[in-house]
Coordinates of C-alpha atoms and ligand atoms in Angstrom, one line a residue:
X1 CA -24.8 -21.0 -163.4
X2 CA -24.5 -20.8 -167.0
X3 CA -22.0 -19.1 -168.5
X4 CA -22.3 -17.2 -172.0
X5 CA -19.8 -16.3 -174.3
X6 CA -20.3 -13.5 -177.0
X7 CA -18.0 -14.2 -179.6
X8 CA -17.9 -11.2 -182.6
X9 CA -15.7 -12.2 -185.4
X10 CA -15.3 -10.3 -188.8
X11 CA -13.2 -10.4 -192.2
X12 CA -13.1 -8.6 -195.3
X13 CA -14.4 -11.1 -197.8
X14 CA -14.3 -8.7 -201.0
X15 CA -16.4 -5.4 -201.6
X16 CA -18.5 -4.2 -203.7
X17 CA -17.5 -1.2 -205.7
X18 CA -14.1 -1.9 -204.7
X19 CA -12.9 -1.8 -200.7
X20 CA -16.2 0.1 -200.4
X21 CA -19.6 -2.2 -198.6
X22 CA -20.2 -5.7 -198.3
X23 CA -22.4 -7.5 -201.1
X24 CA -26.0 -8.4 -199.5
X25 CA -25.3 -12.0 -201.1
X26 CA -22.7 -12.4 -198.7
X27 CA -24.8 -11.7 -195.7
X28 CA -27.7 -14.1 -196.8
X29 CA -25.2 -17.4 -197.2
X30 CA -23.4 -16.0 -193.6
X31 CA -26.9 -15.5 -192.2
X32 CA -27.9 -19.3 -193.7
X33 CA -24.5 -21.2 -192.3
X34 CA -25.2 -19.4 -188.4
X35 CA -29.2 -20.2 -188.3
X36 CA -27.5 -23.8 -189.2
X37 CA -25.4 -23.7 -186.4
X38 CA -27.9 -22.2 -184.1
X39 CA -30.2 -25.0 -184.8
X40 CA -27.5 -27.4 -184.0
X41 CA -26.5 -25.4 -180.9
X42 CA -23.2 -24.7 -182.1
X43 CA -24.1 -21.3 -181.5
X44 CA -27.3 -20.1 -179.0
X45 CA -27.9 -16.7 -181.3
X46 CA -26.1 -14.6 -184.0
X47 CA -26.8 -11.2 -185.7
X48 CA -25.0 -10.3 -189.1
X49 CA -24.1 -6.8 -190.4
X50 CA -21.1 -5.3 -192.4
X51 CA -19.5 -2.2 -191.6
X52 CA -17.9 -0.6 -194.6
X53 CA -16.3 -4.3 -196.7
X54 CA -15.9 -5.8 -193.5
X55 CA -19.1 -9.0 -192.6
X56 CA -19.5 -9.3 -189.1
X57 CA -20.4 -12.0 -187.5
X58 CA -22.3 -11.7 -183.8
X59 CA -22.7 -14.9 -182.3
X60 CA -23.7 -16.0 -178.6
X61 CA -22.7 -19.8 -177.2
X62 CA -21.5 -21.8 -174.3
X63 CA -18.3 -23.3 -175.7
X64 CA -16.0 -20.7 -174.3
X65 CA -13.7 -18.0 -175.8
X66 CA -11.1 -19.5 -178.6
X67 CA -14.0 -22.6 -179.2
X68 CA -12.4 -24.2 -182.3
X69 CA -16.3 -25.4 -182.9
X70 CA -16.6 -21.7 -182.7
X71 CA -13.8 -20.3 -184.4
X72 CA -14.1 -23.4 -187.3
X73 CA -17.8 -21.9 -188.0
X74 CA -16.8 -18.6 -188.6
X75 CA -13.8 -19.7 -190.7
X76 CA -16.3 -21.7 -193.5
X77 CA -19.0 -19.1 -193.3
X78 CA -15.8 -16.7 -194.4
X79 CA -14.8 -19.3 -197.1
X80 CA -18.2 -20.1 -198.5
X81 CA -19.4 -16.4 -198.8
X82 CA -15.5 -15.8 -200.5
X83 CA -16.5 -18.3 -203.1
X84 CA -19.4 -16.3 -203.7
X85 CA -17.6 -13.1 -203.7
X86 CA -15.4 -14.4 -206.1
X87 CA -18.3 -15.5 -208.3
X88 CA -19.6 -12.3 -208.2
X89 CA -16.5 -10.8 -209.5
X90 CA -16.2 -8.6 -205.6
X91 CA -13.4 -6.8 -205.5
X92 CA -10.4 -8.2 -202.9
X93 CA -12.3 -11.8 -203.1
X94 CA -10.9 -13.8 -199.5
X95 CA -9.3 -10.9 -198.9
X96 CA -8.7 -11.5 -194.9
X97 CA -8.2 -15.3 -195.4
X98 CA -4.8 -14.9 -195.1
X99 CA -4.2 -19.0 -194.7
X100 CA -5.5 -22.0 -196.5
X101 CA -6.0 -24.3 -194.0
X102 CA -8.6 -23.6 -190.9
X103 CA -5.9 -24.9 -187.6
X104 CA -8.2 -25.1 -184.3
X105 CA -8.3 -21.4 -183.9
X106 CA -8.6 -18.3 -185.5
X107 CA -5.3 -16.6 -184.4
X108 CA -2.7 -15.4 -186.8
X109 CA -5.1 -16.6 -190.1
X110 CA -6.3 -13.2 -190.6
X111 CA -10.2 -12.3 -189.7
X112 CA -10.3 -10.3 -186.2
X113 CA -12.1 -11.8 -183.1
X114 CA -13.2 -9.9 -180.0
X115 CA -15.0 -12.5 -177.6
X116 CA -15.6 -12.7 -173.6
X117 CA -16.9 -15.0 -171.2
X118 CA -19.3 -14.1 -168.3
X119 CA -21.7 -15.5 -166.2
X120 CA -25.2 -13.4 -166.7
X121 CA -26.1 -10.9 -164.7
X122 CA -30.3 -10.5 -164.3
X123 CA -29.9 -7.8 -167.5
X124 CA -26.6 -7.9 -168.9
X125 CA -26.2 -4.8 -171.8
X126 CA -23.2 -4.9 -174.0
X127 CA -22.2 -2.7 -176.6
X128 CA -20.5 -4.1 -180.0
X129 CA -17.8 -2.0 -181.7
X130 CA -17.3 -2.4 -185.0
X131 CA -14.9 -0.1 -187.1
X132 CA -13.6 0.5 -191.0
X133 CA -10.4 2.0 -192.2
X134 CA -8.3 1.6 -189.4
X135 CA -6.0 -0.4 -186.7
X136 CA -6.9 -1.8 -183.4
X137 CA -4.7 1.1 -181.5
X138 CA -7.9 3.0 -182.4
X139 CA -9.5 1.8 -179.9
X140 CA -6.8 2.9 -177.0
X141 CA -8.1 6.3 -176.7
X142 CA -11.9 5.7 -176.5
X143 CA -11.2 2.5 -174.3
X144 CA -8.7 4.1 -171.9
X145 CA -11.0 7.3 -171.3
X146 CA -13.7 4.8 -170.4
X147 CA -12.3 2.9 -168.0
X148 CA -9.3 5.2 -166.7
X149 CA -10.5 8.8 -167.1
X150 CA -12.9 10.3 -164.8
X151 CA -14.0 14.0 -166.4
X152 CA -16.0 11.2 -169.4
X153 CA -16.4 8.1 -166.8
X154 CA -18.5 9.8 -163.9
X155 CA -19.4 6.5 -162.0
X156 CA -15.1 6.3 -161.7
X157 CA -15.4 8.9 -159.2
X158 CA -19.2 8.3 -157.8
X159 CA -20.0 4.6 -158.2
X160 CA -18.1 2.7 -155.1
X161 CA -18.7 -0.3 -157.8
X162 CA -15.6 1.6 -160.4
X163 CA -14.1 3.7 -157.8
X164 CA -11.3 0.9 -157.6
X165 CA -10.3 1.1 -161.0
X166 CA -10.0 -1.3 -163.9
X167 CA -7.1 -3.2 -165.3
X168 CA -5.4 -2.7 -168.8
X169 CA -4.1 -6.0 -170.6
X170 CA -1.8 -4.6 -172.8
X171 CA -0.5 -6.3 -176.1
X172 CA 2.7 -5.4 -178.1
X173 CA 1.9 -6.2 -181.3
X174 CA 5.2 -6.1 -182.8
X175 CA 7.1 -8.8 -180.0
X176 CA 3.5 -10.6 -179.3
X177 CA 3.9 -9.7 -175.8
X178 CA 1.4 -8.9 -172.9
X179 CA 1.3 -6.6 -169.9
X180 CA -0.6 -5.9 -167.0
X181 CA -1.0 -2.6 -165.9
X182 CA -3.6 -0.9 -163.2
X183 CA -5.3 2.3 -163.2
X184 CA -5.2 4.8 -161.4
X185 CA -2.3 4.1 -159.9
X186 CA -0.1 3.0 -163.1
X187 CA -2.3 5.5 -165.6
X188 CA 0.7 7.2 -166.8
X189 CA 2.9 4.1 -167.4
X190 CA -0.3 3.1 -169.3
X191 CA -0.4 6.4 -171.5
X192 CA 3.3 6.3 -172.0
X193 CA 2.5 2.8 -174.3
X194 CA -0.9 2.8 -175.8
X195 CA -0.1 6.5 -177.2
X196 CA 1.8 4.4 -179.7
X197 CA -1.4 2.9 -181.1
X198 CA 0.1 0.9 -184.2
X199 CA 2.2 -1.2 -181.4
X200 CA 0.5 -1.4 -178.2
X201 CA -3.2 -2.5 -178.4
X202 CA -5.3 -2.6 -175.7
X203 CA -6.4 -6.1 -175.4
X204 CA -8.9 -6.6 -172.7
X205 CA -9.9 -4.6 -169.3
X206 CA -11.0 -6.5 -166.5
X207 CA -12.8 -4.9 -163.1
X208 CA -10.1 -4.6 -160.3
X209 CA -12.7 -5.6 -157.8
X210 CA -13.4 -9.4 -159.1
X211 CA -11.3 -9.3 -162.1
X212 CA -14.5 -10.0 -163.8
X213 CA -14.3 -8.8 -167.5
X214 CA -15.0 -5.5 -168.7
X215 CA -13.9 -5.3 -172.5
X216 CA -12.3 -7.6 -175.2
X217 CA -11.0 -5.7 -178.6
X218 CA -9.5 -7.4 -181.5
X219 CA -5.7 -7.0 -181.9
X220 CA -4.8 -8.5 -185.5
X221 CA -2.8 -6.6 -187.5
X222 CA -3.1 -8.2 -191.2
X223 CA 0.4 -6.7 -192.6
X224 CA 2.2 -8.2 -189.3
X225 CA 1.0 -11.5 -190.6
X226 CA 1.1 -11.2 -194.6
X227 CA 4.6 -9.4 -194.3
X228 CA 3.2 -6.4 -196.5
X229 CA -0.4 -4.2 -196.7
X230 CA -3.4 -6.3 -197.6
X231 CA -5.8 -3.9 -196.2
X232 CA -6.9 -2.4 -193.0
X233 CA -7.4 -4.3 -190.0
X234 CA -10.5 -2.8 -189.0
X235 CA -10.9 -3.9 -185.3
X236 CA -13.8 -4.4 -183.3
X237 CA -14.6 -4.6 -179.3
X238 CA -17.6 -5.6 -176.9
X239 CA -17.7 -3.9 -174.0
X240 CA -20.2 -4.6 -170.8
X241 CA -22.5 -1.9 -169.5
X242 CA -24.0 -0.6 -166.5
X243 CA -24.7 -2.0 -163.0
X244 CA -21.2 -2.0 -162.0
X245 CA -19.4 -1.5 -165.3
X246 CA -19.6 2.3 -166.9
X247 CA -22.7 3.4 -168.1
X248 CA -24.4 3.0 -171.6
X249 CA -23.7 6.8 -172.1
X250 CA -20.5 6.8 -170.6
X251 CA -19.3 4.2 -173.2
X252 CA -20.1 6.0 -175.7
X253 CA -19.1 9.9 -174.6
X254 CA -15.4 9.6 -175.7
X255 CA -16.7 8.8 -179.7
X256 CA -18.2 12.4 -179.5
X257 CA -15.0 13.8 -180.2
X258 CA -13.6 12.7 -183.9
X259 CA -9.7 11.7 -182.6
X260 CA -7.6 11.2 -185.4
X261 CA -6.7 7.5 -186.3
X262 CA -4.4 5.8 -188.8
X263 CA -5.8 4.4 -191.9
X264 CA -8.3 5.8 -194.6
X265 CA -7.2 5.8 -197.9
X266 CA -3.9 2.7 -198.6
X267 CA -4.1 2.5 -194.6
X268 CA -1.3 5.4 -194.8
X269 CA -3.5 8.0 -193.9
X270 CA -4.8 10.0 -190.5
X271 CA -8.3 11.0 -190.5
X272 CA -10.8 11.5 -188.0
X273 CA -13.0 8.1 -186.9
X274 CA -16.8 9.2 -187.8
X275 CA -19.4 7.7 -185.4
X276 CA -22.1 6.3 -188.0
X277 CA -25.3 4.5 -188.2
X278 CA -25.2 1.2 -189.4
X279 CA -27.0 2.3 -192.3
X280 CA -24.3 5.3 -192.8
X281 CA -21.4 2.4 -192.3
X282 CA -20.3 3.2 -196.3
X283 CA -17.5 4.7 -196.9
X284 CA -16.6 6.5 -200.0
X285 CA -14.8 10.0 -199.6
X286 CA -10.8 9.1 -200.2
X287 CA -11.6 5.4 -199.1
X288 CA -13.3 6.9 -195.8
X289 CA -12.7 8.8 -193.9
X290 CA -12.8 6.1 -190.9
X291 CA -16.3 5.0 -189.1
X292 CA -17.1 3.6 -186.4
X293 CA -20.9 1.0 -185.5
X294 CA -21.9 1.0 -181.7
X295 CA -25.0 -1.7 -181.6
X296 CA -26.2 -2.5 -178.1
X297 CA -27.8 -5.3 -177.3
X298 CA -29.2 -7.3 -173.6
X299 CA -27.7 -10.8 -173.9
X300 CA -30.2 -13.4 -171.5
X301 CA -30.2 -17.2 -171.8
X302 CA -26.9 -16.3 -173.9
X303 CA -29.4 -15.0 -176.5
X304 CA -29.1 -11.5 -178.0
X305 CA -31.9 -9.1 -177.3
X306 CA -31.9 -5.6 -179.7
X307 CA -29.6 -4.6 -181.6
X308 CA -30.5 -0.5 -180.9
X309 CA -27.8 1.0 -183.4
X310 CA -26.4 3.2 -181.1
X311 CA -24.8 6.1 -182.5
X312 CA -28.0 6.6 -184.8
X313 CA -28.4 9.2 -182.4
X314 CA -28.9 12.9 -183.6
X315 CA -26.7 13.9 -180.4
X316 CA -23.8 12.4 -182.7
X317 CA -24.7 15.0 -185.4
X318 CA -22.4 17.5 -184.5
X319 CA -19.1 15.0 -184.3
X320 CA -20.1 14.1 -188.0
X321 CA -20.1 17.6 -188.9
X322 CA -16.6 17.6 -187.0
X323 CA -15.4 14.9 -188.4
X324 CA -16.3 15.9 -192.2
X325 CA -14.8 19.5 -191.2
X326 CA -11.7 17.6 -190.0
X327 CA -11.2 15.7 -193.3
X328 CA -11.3 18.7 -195.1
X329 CA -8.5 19.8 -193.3
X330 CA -6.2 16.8 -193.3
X331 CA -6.6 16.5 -197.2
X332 CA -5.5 19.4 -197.8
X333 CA -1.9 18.1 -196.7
X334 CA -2.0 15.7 -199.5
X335 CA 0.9 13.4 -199.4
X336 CA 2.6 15.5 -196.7
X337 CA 2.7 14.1 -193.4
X338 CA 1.2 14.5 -190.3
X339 CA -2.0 13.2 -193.0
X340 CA 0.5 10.8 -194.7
X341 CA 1.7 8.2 -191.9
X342 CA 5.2 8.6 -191.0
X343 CA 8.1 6.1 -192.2
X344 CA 7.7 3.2 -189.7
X345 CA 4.1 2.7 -190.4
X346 CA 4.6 3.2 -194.3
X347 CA 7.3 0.3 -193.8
X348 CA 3.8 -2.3 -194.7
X349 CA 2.6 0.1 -197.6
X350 CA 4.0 -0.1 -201.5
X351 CA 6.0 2.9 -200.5
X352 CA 8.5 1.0 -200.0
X353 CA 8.5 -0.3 -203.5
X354 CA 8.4 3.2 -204.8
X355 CA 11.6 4.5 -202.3
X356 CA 13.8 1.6 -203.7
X357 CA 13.2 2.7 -207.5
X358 CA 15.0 6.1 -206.3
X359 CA 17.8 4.6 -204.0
X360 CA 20.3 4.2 -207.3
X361 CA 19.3 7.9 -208.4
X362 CA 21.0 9.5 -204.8
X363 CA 24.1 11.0 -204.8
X364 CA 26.9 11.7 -202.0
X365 CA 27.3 15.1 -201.6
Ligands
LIG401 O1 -7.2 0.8 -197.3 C1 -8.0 0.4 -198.2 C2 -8.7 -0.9 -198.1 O2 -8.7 -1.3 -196.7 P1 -9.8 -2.4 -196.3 O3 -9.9 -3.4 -197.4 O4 -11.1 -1.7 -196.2 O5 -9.4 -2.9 -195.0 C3 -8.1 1.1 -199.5 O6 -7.9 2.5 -199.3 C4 -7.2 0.5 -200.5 O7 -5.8 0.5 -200.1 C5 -7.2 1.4 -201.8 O8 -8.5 1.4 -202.3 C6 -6.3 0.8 -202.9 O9 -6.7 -0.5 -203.1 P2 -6.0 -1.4 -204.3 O10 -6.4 -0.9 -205.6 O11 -4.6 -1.4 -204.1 O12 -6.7 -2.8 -204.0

């Protein structure tokens, strides 16, 4: 049997109008390099979209997750379309390519990957994830409350398929360290980590039953690697639907509610993450506030079927309003924290920079 991987990889290559959409340019010389590599089965299928500055880059193929084939493809398309952006004057030109020479894989260089392997069910449904303005802990909420939490997951309590639970692989981000943990039965030594977002990621959830993957979500945190804040990470995930995974619907239930995330405006802000259209995937008001693509696709003969762009859906209407009603409400803090990020995370902004300046001023008292 054939096994398919789904490989989404992404980097912010420079923006136009600042840290604000990706130029279409960019996405015609991506689109160009991947029908290249499709037609030299590098790849089997790709689809290309931006979220906010970030170019995405959906690709299907048989070489397996970490391909260097794979990884080395992605890395040139990013180069080539920075030499564009760079002609074009974009603003934060290479921006993500946080090394200068491609190693084998992707890792530690600076664009995010989410990829899984799988052999294909009859109809196999994923969902792609794609977000701007924000950290990889965003996804723990939405992630955990699909797989762990049964008043959003019904088929947790009904489906014999989930009713054994799913495991959490766990990454500290800060020690590059992993742990394994199992819901139910560990769901509060699970809560009692990934409530700190900024260091413990959810990294991938696999089905208890077979161990058979459920989710994959990029974990790169750019100012761990560059030492300082180069922008945001702006993670994305692929998670598998129905048939013995949650539902389509239940995938996307916990995005109803705006949860507040770190990032927005210098990445030292919490905002609400705003559910868009990938035609609504622009953000402007205070560098945001954050947004989040859902784009669901059937992958068969590891090629990818749709996308549907999921949360084009006017049922989402109302966590927009939310979400704008929110903003309102955390600008008005201004600088003051709980909007501001608290000291740790502004430890990788240019606070710093600012703090020092005073340090001679202080007097004992
Ligand atoms: O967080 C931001 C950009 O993140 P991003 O590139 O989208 O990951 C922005 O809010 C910038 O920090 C802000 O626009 C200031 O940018 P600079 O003028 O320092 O480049």
């Amino acid at each position: 049997m054939v096994r398919t991987t789904v490989s989404v990889i992404k980097a912010d290559i420079g923006g136009l109008a600042g840290h604000h959409i990706v130029h279409p340019k960019l996405k015609e010389i991506a689109a160009s390099e991947l029908a290249e590599a499709k037609s030299s089965r590098i790849i089997e299928d790709f689809y290309i979209t931006s979220v906010g500055d970030d170019l995405q880059l959906i690709m299907t193929h048989r070489k397996g997750v970490d391909s260097s084939e794979v990884h080395g493809l992605a890395w040139n398309t990013f180069k080539k379309c920075a030499d564009a952006a760079k002609e074009l004057g974009l603003y934060g030109a290479g921006q993500d390519l946080l090394k200068d020479a491609f190693s084998g894989n992707l890792r530690g260089m600076g664009p995010g990957v989410a990829e899984m392997e799988f052999e294909e069910r009859p109809s196999d449904p994923i969902v792609v994830f794609m977000a701007d303005k924000t950290e990889p802990g965003a996804f723990n909420l939405p992630i955990f409350k699909i797989f762990a939490d049964p008043f959003n997951t019904a088929g947790l309590v009904i489906d014999p398929k989930l009713h054994s639970g799913f495991i959490f692989e766990i990454m500290d981000v800060i020690e590059s360290k992993v742990v394994e943990l199992s819901s139910p039965e560990d769901m509060y030594d699970i809560l009692s980590i990934i409530g700190t977002p900024s260091r413990y990621v959810i990294k991938r959830v696999f089905r208890k039953v077979d161990r058979e993957i459920a989710a994959s979500i990029s974990t790169t945190r750019l100012s761990l690697i560059a030492g300082k804040y180069v922008g945001k990470d702006d993670p994305v995930a692929i998670v598998r639907a129905q048939a013995g995974f949650p539902a389509l619907g239940e995938i996307l239930e916990p995005f109803s509610f705006p949860f507040l995330v770190a990032g927005w405006m210098r990445g030292s802000h919490a905002g609400p993450l705003m559910p868009v259209s990938e035609r609504d995937a622009r953000p402007t008001r205070f560098d945001g506030p954050p947004r989040i693509v859902a784009l669901g696709f059937q992958v068969k003969d590891s090629k990818l079927i749709g996308p549907s762009d999921l949360f084009s859906d006017v049922a989402f209407d109302e966590t927009r309003r939310m979400a704008n009603f929110i903003a309102d409400y955390m600008r008005r803090h201004g600088p003051f924290m709980p909007h501001r990020l608290g000291p740790e995370e502004m430890e990788y902004t240019t606070l710093p920079e600012v703090l020092k300046k005073l340090e001679g001023k202080f007097r004992h008292e």
